[in-house]
Amino acid sequence: LLLLVQVHGQGGVKFQNWAKTYGSSPELYFQPTSVEEIREILDMARQRDKRVKVVGGGHSPSDIACTDDFMIQMGKMNRILKVDKEKQQVTVEGGIFLSDLNVELNKHGLALANLGAVSEVAAAGVIGTGTHNTGIKHGILPTQVVALTLLTASGEILECSESINADIFQAARLHLGCLGVVLTVTFQCVPQFHLHEVAFPSTLTEVLDHLDDHLKRSQYFRFLWFPHSENVSVIYQDPTNKPPSSSASWFWDYAVGYYLLEFLLWISTFVPSLVCWINRFFFWLLFSSRVENIAISYKIFNYECRFKQHVQDWAIPIEKTKEALLELKAALENNPKMVAHYPVEVRFARGDEIWLSPCFQRDSCYMNIIMYRPYGKNVPRLNYWLTYEGIMKKHGGRPHWAKAHSCTRKDFEKMYPAFPKFCSVREKLDPTGMFLNTYLEKVFY
C-alpha cells in the first residue's frame, strides 16, 4: 500500500499573467491539493529533468512566473490553518488569495496592517515578489510575515522564522519563487480597523517641498502626479471610528474614468501630443475636488486596476524623492516626443532587513510609472522606460521584483549588500536549479 497518489498534470494549458503582457505554455500544469502531491510532482520533475514554476494569482507584470516545463498552481491549497487570537497571528496555506483571507480575518476581528492595491494574489506570491503599499511606519508586505514553511527541491520541509533557520527566513520572506515551494505562511495581524480616505488636489512643488509634513500627517500617505503638468492628487488614509460612507459614483468611476479614458488614450496612439491634454483634462474632471471615503481597511487599500498596463516601479532612498521626480519631469519637458500616461504613483515604505527587499536597510520611496494598453494596443514606451530607469539607477534605485525591468546579476550585486548571501542559500536549497526560469536566470547568472 505504497503512497500512490498518482498526480495528473494537464497538457495544453496556456498561462498568461493578468495584464496579458507575458505568457507561456507549460508542458504540464498541476493543481495539487496536498503536500504529498507536490512531492510527487517534484520527484517526477527530477526524474524527467524538468524545471518547476510555482504560481499563485499570476498577477506579476513580468515573466517571473513563466515556464515551458512544469507549472504548479497553488489555488487548491488555500485553507486557513490557525488563528491565534492572543498573538493576533494567522497561519495559512500558501495558495490562499488575500481577498479570501481579508474576509476571514474580519470575522475574527483581525486585519492585515497593510495591503497592496490588489488582493487576487496568493499569500506565498505576495511575499515572493515583495508586494508593497505605502506608509513610512509600515514595511513592505513581507515584513508582516513571522514564520513560513518551505518544501525544498529534495522534498524536505523546513520551518523558518526569526528563531529557526533564521538565514533561510530572511531569504524566503522575499523568495522570487526560487528557494522551493512555500507551503504555509504566518502573518502578524492587527485588530480590525476602518480607514478614512481623503483625496485632495495639490501641486508637485507643494508636495515635494513639504514631504515631511505629509508623511507625519497621515499614516498611509501617497500622491499621484499627472505627467506633463504640475497637478498632484494627495491621498491620506488613516484609521477612524466613523461609520462607513462613500462619495464614489458608477458614472464618474466607470463611464468617465474608464470607458472615456480608454477611448481617448486609444485616439492618442495616433496623435501622441493628446496625452498631455488627456492628463490635464482628467485631473480637472476627476481629481480637482476633495473626495472622502470611509470603509473597512481592506476595501480602502484595494482598488481596482481596470486597465491592462505596462508598469515599472523602483524604490529609491527616501531623501532622493524630490530630486528624482523633478528629473523625470524635466526629462518629459525636454523631450516633447516622449509621452507619459497618468498617474505616476509615489508611495513610501519603511526600511527592513529582508535580503532582497528593495527597502533593505533604508526607508524608501517607490515611484510607479505606467503605460496603459487601450483595447490591448501597445503604446510606444521604450524612451520613457529607459529614461525612468536611468534616473532610478542614478539615485541608487532597486526595481520591484514583480515588474518589468532590465537589470541583471551585475546590477543586483551592486544594489543588494546581501545578494551573495541569498545566492548561497538558493544554491544550497536548489543545487540543480529546479526552480529557475528565464527571468531568474538573468537575476542569478
Coordinates of C-alpha atoms in Angstrom, one line a residue:
L1 CA 0.0 0.0 0.0
L2 CA 2.6 2.5 -1.1
L3 CA 1.6 6.1 -1.4
L4 CA 0.2 6.0 -5.0
V5 CA -1.3 9.5 -5.1
Q6 CA -0.6 9.5 -8.9
V7 CA -0.8 13.2 -9.7
H8 CA -2.1 14.3 -13.1
G9 CA -0.7 17.2 -14.9
Q10 CA -2.7 18.9 -17.7
G11 CA -1.1 19.5 -21.0
G12 CA -2.0 22.3 -23.4
V13 CA -2.7 24.9 -20.7
K14 CA -1.8 28.4 -21.8
F15 CA -0.6 30.5 -18.8
Q16 CA -1.0 34.3 -19.1
N17 CA -0.4 37.0 -16.5
W18 CA -3.2 39.3 -15.5
A19 CA -2.2 42.2 -17.9
K20 CA -1.7 39.6 -20.7
T21 CA 1.7 41.1 -21.3
Y22 CA 3.5 37.8 -20.7
G23 CA 2.6 34.1 -21.1
S24 CA 3.9 30.6 -21.5
S25 CA 2.8 27.1 -22.4
P26 CA 3.9 24.7 -19.6
E27 CA 4.3 21.1 -20.7
L28 CA 2.3 20.0 -17.7
Y29 CA 0.1 22.1 -15.4
F30 CA -0.7 20.9 -11.9
Q31 CA -3.2 22.0 -9.2
P32 CA -2.1 19.9 -6.2
T33 CA -4.3 19.6 -3.1
S34 CA -1.7 18.2 -0.7
V35 CA 2.0 18.2 0.2
E36 CA 2.3 14.6 -0.9
E37 CA 1.1 15.6 -4.4
I38 CA 3.6 18.4 -4.6
R39 CA 6.4 16.0 -3.5
E40 CA 5.4 13.6 -6.3
I41 CA 5.4 16.4 -8.9
L42 CA 9.0 17.4 -7.7
D43 CA 10.0 13.7 -7.9
M44 CA 8.6 13.5 -11.5
A45 CA 10.4 16.7 -12.4
R46 CA 13.7 15.3 -11.0
Q47 CA 13.3 12.0 -13.0
R48 CA 12.5 13.8 -16.2
D49 CA 15.0 16.6 -15.7
K50 CA 12.3 19.3 -15.8
R51 CA 12.1 22.6 -14.1
V52 CA 9.2 23.6 -11.9
K53 CA 7.5 27.0 -11.5
V54 CA 5.0 27.6 -8.7
V55 CA 2.3 30.3 -9.3
G56 CA -0.4 31.9 -7.4
G57 CA -2.7 34.6 -8.8
G58 CA -0.4 35.2 -11.8
H59 CA -0.6 39.0 -11.3
S60 CA 3.0 40.0 -11.7
P61 CA 3.5 42.3 -14.7
S62 CA 6.7 40.4 -15.9
D63 CA 7.7 36.9 -16.9
I64 CA 8.7 35.9 -13.4
A65 CA 6.0 33.2 -13.3
C66 CA 6.5 31.8 -16.8
T67 CA 7.8 28.3 -17.7
D68 CA 7.7 25.8 -20.5
D69 CA 8.3 22.8 -18.2
F70 CA 6.1 22.0 -15.1
M71 CA 3.8 24.6 -13.6
I72 CA 2.2 24.2 -10.1
Q73 CA -0.8 26.4 -9.5
M74 CA -1.4 26.6 -5.7
G75 CA -5.0 27.7 -5.8
K76 CA -6.4 24.5 -4.2
M77 CA -4.1 24.8 -1.2
N78 CA -5.9 27.7 0.2
R79 CA -7.0 26.9 3.8
I80 CA -6.7 28.9 6.9
L81 CA -4.8 26.6 9.3
K82 CA -4.8 28.5 12.5
V83 CA -5.9 31.8 14.0
D84 CA -4.1 32.7 17.2
K85 CA -6.3 35.4 18.8
E86 CA -3.8 36.1 21.6
K87 CA -0.8 36.7 19.4
Q88 CA -3.0 38.1 16.7
Q89 CA -1.4 35.8 14.2
V90 CA -2.8 33.7 11.4
T91 CA -1.3 30.7 9.6
V92 CA -2.5 30.0 6.1
E93 CA -1.6 27.7 3.2
G94 CA 0.5 29.4 0.5
G95 CA -2.2 29.3 -2.1
I96 CA -4.9 31.3 -0.3
F97 CA -5.9 34.6 -2.0
L98 CA -5.6 37.7 0.2
S99 CA -9.1 38.6 -0.9
D100 CA -10.4 35.5 0.9
L101 CA -8.1 35.9 3.8
N102 CA -9.3 39.5 4.4
V103 CA -12.9 38.4 4.7
E104 CA -12.0 35.5 7.1
L105 CA -9.8 37.7 9.3
N106 CA -12.6 40.2 9.5
K107 CA -14.8 37.5 11.1
H108 CA -12.2 37.0 13.8
G109 CA -11.9 40.8 14.4
L110 CA -8.4 40.9 12.8
A111 CA -6.9 42.5 9.7
L112 CA -3.5 42.9 8.0
A113 CA -2.0 46.2 8.9
N114 CA -1.1 47.0 5.2
L115 CA -2.2 45.6 1.8
G116 CA -1.3 46.2 -1.8
A117 CA -3.8 47.5 -4.4
V118 CA -4.8 44.0 -5.5
S119 CA -6.0 41.1 -3.4
E120 CA -6.5 38.5 -6.1
V121 CA -3.0 37.4 -5.2
A122 CA -1.8 34.3 -3.3
A123 CA -0.1 34.6 0.2
A124 CA 3.1 32.9 -1.0
G125 CA 3.2 35.0 -4.1
V126 CA 2.7 38.3 -2.3
I127 CA 5.9 37.7 -0.3
G128 CA 7.7 36.2 -3.3
T129 CA 7.9 39.4 -5.2
G130 CA 7.9 41.9 -2.3
T131 CA 4.4 43.4 -2.7
H132 CA 4.1 46.8 -1.0
N133 CA 1.8 49.7 -0.4
T134 CA 2.5 52.9 1.3
G135 CA 3.1 54.3 4.9
I136 CA 6.5 55.3 6.2
K137 CA 5.8 53.4 9.5
H138 CA 4.9 50.3 7.5
G139 CA 7.3 48.0 5.7
I140 CA 6.6 46.1 2.5
L141 CA 4.1 43.2 3.0
P142 CA 6.7 40.5 3.7
T143 CA 7.6 42.4 6.9
Q144 CA 4.3 41.1 8.3
V145 CA 5.4 37.5 7.9
V146 CA 6.6 36.0 11.2
A147 CA 7.0 32.4 10.0
L148 CA 6.7 30.1 7.0
T149 CA 7.3 26.6 5.9
L150 CA 9.3 25.7 2.7
L151 CA 9.3 22.4 0.8
T152 CA 12.7 22.2 -0.9
A153 CA 13.8 20.6 -4.1
S154 CA 14.9 17.5 -2.2
G155 CA 11.4 17.0 -0.6
E156 CA 12.5 18.2 2.8
I157 CA 10.2 20.6 4.8
L158 CA 11.9 23.5 6.6
E159 CA 10.2 25.6 9.2
C160 CA 11.5 29.1 9.1
S161 CA 11.2 32.1 11.5
E162 CA 13.4 34.7 13.3
S163 CA 14.5 31.9 15.7
I164 CA 14.5 28.8 13.4
N165 CA 16.5 28.7 10.2
A166 CA 16.9 32.5 10.5
D167 CA 19.0 32.9 7.4
I168 CA 16.6 31.0 5.2
F169 CA 13.8 33.0 6.8
Q170 CA 15.4 36.3 5.7
A171 CA 15.8 34.9 2.2
A172 CA 12.4 33.3 2.0
R173 CA 10.4 36.3 3.1
L174 CA 11.2 37.6 -0.4
H175 CA 11.9 34.3 -2.3
L176 CA 11.3 35.0 -6.0
G177 CA 9.9 31.5 -6.2
C178 CA 13.4 30.1 -6.4
L179 CA 14.0 28.5 -3.0
G180 CA 11.3 25.9 -3.0
V181 CA 7.5 25.7 -2.6
V182 CA 6.1 27.9 0.2
L183 CA 3.6 25.7 1.9
T184 CA 2.4 27.9 4.8
V185 CA 2.8 31.5 5.8
T186 CA 2.1 33.0 9.3
F187 CA 1.2 36.7 9.2
Q188 CA 1.2 39.1 12.1
C189 CA -2.2 40.8 12.2
V190 CA -3.7 43.8 14.0
P191 CA -7.2 44.3 15.4
Q192 CA -9.7 45.0 12.6
F193 CA -10.0 48.7 11.7
H194 CA -11.7 51.2 9.4
L195 CA -9.9 53.7 7.2
H196 CA -10.9 57.2 6.4
E197 CA -9.5 58.2 2.9
V198 CA -9.3 61.8 1.8
A199 CA -8.0 62.7 -1.6
F200 CA -7.4 66.4 -2.4
P201 CA -5.7 68.4 -5.2
S202 CA -2.2 70.0 -4.8
T203 CA 0.8 70.8 -6.9
L204 CA 4.1 68.9 -7.3
T205 CA 6.1 71.8 -5.9
E206 CA 3.9 72.0 -2.7
V207 CA 4.1 68.2 -2.1
L208 CA 7.8 67.9 -2.7
D209 CA 8.6 71.0 -0.6
H210 CA 6.5 69.7 2.4
L211 CA 7.1 66.0 2.0
D212 CA 8.0 65.5 5.7
D213 CA 4.8 67.2 6.9
H214 CA 2.7 65.0 4.6
L215 CA 4.5 61.9 5.9
K216 CA 3.8 62.9 9.5
R217 CA 0.3 63.9 8.9
S218 CA -1.1 60.7 7.5
Q219 CA -0.3 57.0 8.3
Y220 CA -0.8 55.8 4.7
F221 CA 0.2 58.8 2.6
R222 CA 0.7 58.6 -1.2
F223 CA 0.4 61.0 -4.1
L224 CA -0.4 60.8 -7.7
W225 CA 1.5 63.1 -10.1
F226 CA 0.0 63.8 -13.5
P227 CA 2.9 64.0 -16.0
H228 CA 3.1 66.9 -18.4
S229 CA 1.6 69.1 -15.6
E230 CA 2.1 70.4 -12.0
N231 CA -1.0 68.6 -10.9
V232 CA -1.0 66.2 -8.0
S233 CA -3.7 64.3 -6.1
V234 CA -2.7 63.8 -2.5
I235 CA -4.2 60.7 -0.8
Y236 CA -4.4 60.4 3.0
Q237 CA -5.6 57.1 4.6
D238 CA -6.0 56.9 8.4
P239 CA -7.7 54.7 10.9
T240 CA -11.1 56.1 12.1
N241 CA -14.1 55.2 14.2
K242 CA -16.6 57.0 11.9
P243 CA -19.2 54.9 10.2
P244 CA -18.6 53.8 6.6
S245 CA -19.6 56.3 3.8
S246 CA -18.6 56.8 0.2
S247 CA -18.8 59.5 -2.4
A248 CA -17.9 57.2 -5.3
S249 CA -20.3 57.0 -8.3
W250 CA -20.5 54.5 -11.0
F251 CA -20.9 57.2 -13.7
W252 CA -17.7 59.1 -12.8
D253 CA -15.7 56.0 -12.0
Y254 CA -16.6 53.9 -14.9
A255 CA -18.3 55.8 -17.7
V256 CA -15.8 58.6 -17.4
G257 CA -12.8 57.2 -15.5
Y258 CA -12.6 54.0 -17.6
Y259 CA -14.6 54.0 -20.8
L260 CA -14.0 57.6 -21.9
L261 CA -10.3 57.4 -20.8
E262 CA -9.7 54.2 -22.7
F263 CA -11.2 55.7 -25.8
L264 CA -9.2 58.9 -25.6
L265 CA -6.0 57.0 -24.9
W266 CA -6.6 54.9 -27.9
I267 CA -7.0 58.0 -30.1
S268 CA -3.8 59.4 -28.6
T269 CA -1.9 56.4 -30.1
F270 CA -2.4 58.2 -33.4
V271 CA -1.9 61.7 -32.0
P272 CA 0.6 61.3 -29.1
S273 CA 0.5 65.0 -28.2
L274 CA -3.0 64.5 -26.9
V275 CA -1.7 62.7 -23.9
C276 CA -0.6 66.0 -22.2
W277 CA -4.2 67.2 -22.7
I278 CA -5.8 64.0 -21.5
N279 CA -3.8 64.0 -18.3
R280 CA -4.8 67.6 -17.5
F281 CA -8.4 67.1 -18.6
F282 CA -8.8 64.0 -16.3
F283 CA -7.2 65.7 -13.4
W284 CA -9.7 68.5 -13.8
L285 CA -12.6 66.1 -14.2
L286 CA -11.9 63.5 -11.5
F287 CA -9.2 64.8 -9.2
S288 CA -9.6 68.5 -8.7
S289 CA -12.1 68.4 -5.8
R290 CA -11.8 66.8 -2.4
V291 CA -13.2 63.3 -2.1
E292 CA -13.7 61.2 1.1
N293 CA -14.4 57.5 1.7
I294 CA -14.7 55.5 4.9
A295 CA -14.7 51.7 4.8
I296 CA -13.2 48.6 6.4
S297 CA -9.4 48.7 5.9
Y298 CA -9.0 46.2 3.1
K299 CA -11.7 47.9 1.0
I300 CA -9.8 51.2 1.1
F301 CA -6.4 49.6 0.5
N302 CA -7.6 47.7 -2.5
Y303 CA -8.6 49.5 -5.6
E304 CA -9.5 48.1 -9.0
C305 CA -6.7 48.1 -11.6
R306 CA -9.1 48.1 -14.5
F307 CA -6.6 48.7 -17.3
K308 CA -4.2 46.3 -18.8
Q309 CA -1.0 48.1 -18.5
H310 CA 2.8 48.1 -18.5
V311 CA 4.4 49.1 -15.2
Q312 CA 7.8 49.9 -13.7
D313 CA 8.2 50.5 -10.0
W314 CA 11.5 51.2 -8.4
A315 CA 12.4 52.1 -4.8
I316 CA 14.9 54.8 -4.1
P317 CA 16.2 56.2 -0.8
I318 CA 13.5 58.4 0.6
E319 CA 15.8 61.5 0.6
K320 CA 16.1 61.3 -3.2
T321 CA 12.3 61.6 -3.8
K322 CA 12.3 65.3 -4.8
E323 CA 15.4 65.2 -7.0
A324 CA 14.3 62.1 -8.9
L325 CA 10.8 63.2 -9.5
L326 CA 11.9 66.7 -10.7
E327 CA 14.4 65.0 -13.1
L328 CA 11.7 62.8 -14.5
K329 CA 9.5 65.9 -15.0
A330 CA 12.4 67.8 -16.7
A331 CA 13.1 64.8 -19.0
L332 CA 9.5 64.8 -20.2
E333 CA 9.6 68.6 -20.7
N334 CA 12.8 68.4 -22.7
N335 CA 11.6 65.6 -24.9
P336 CA 8.2 66.6 -26.4
K337 CA 8.0 63.3 -28.3
M338 CA 8.1 61.2 -25.0
V339 CA 4.6 60.8 -23.6
A340 CA 3.7 59.5 -20.1
H341 CA 0.2 58.3 -19.0
Y342 CA -1.1 59.4 -15.6
P343 CA -0.6 58.8 -12.8
V344 CA 3.0 58.5 -11.6
E345 CA 2.2 57.0 -8.2
V346 CA 4.5 57.8 -5.4
R347 CA 4.5 55.7 -2.2
F348 CA 6.7 55.3 0.8
A349 CA 7.9 52.3 2.9
R350 CA 10.0 51.7 6.0
G351 CA 13.4 50.1 5.8
D352 CA 13.8 46.4 6.7
E353 CA 16.3 43.5 7.0
I354 CA 14.9 41.2 4.3
W355 CA 17.8 40.4 2.0
L356 CA 16.2 41.1 -1.4
S357 CA 13.8 43.7 -0.2
P358 CA 14.0 47.0 -2.3
C359 CA 13.8 48.7 1.1
F360 CA 16.7 46.7 2.6
Q361 CA 18.2 48.8 5.4
R362 CA 16.7 52.1 4.1
D363 CA 13.4 54.0 4.2
S364 CA 12.3 54.2 0.6
C365 CA 10.2 56.0 -1.9
Y366 CA 8.5 53.9 -4.6
M367 CA 7.9 55.6 -7.9
N368 CA 5.5 53.7 -10.1
I369 CA 5.1 54.6 -13.8
I370 CA 2.6 53.1 -16.2
M371 CA 1.6 53.0 -19.8
Y372 CA -1.9 51.7 -20.5
R373 CA -2.8 49.4 -23.3
P374 CA -6.1 50.9 -24.6
Y375 CA -8.1 48.0 -26.1
G376 CA -5.0 45.9 -25.8
K377 CA -3.0 48.1 -28.1
N378 CA 0.6 48.8 -27.2
V379 CA 1.7 52.4 -26.9
P380 CA 5.4 53.2 -27.6
R381 CA 7.1 53.4 -24.2
L382 CA 10.7 52.5 -24.7
N383 CA 12.1 56.0 -24.4
Y384 CA 10.1 56.8 -21.3
W385 CA 11.1 53.4 -19.8
L386 CA 14.8 53.9 -20.3
T387 CA 14.8 57.5 -19.2
Y388 CA 13.0 56.5 -16.0
E389 CA 15.3 53.5 -15.3
G390 CA 18.3 55.8 -15.9
I391 CA 17.1 58.3 -13.3
M392 CA 16.2 55.5 -10.8
K393 CA 19.6 53.8 -11.2
K394 CA 21.5 57.1 -10.8
H395 CA 19.8 57.6 -7.4
G396 CA 20.6 54.2 -6.1
G397 CA 17.2 52.6 -7.0
R398 CA 16.2 49.0 -6.8
P399 CA 13.4 47.6 -9.1
H400 CA 10.2 46.0 -7.8
W401 CA 10.8 42.2 -8.4
A402 CA 7.3 41.7 -9.9
K403 CA 7.6 44.4 -12.5
A404 CA 9.4 44.5 -15.8
H405 CA 13.0 45.9 -15.6
S406 CA 16.2 45.4 -17.5
C407 CA 18.6 44.6 -14.6
T408 CA 21.0 41.7 -14.5
R409 CA 23.1 39.9 -11.8
K410 CA 25.8 42.6 -12.0
D411 CA 23.2 45.3 -11.1
F412 CA 21.8 43.3 -8.3
E413 CA 25.2 42.6 -6.8
K414 CA 25.7 46.4 -6.6
M415 CA 22.2 47.1 -5.3
Y416 CA 21.9 44.4 -2.6
P417 CA 24.6 44.0 0.0
A418 CA 23.1 40.7 1.0
F419 CA 22.8 39.3 -2.6
P420 CA 25.7 36.9 -2.2
K421 CA 24.1 35.5 1.0
F422 CA 20.8 35.0 -0.9
C423 CA 22.7 33.2 -3.7
S424 CA 24.4 30.8 -1.3
V425 CA 21.1 29.9 0.4
R426 CA 19.5 29.4 -3.1
E427 CA 22.4 27.2 -4.3
K428 CA 22.2 25.1 -1.1
L429 CA 18.4 24.6 -1.2
D430 CA 18.2 24.1 -5.0
P431 CA 21.6 22.9 -6.3
T432 CA 20.3 21.8 -9.7
G433 CA 18.2 24.9 -10.4
M434 CA 14.9 23.1 -10.4
F435 CA 13.0 26.3 -9.6
L436 CA 14.7 28.6 -12.1
N437 CA 13.2 30.0 -15.3
T438 CA 14.3 32.6 -17.9
Y439 CA 13.6 35.6 -15.7
L440 CA 15.5 34.1 -12.8
E441 CA 18.5 33.2 -14.9
K442 CA 19.0 36.8 -15.7
V443 CA 18.9 37.5 -12.0
F444 CA 21.4 34.8 -10.9
Y445 CA 23.7 34.3 -13.9

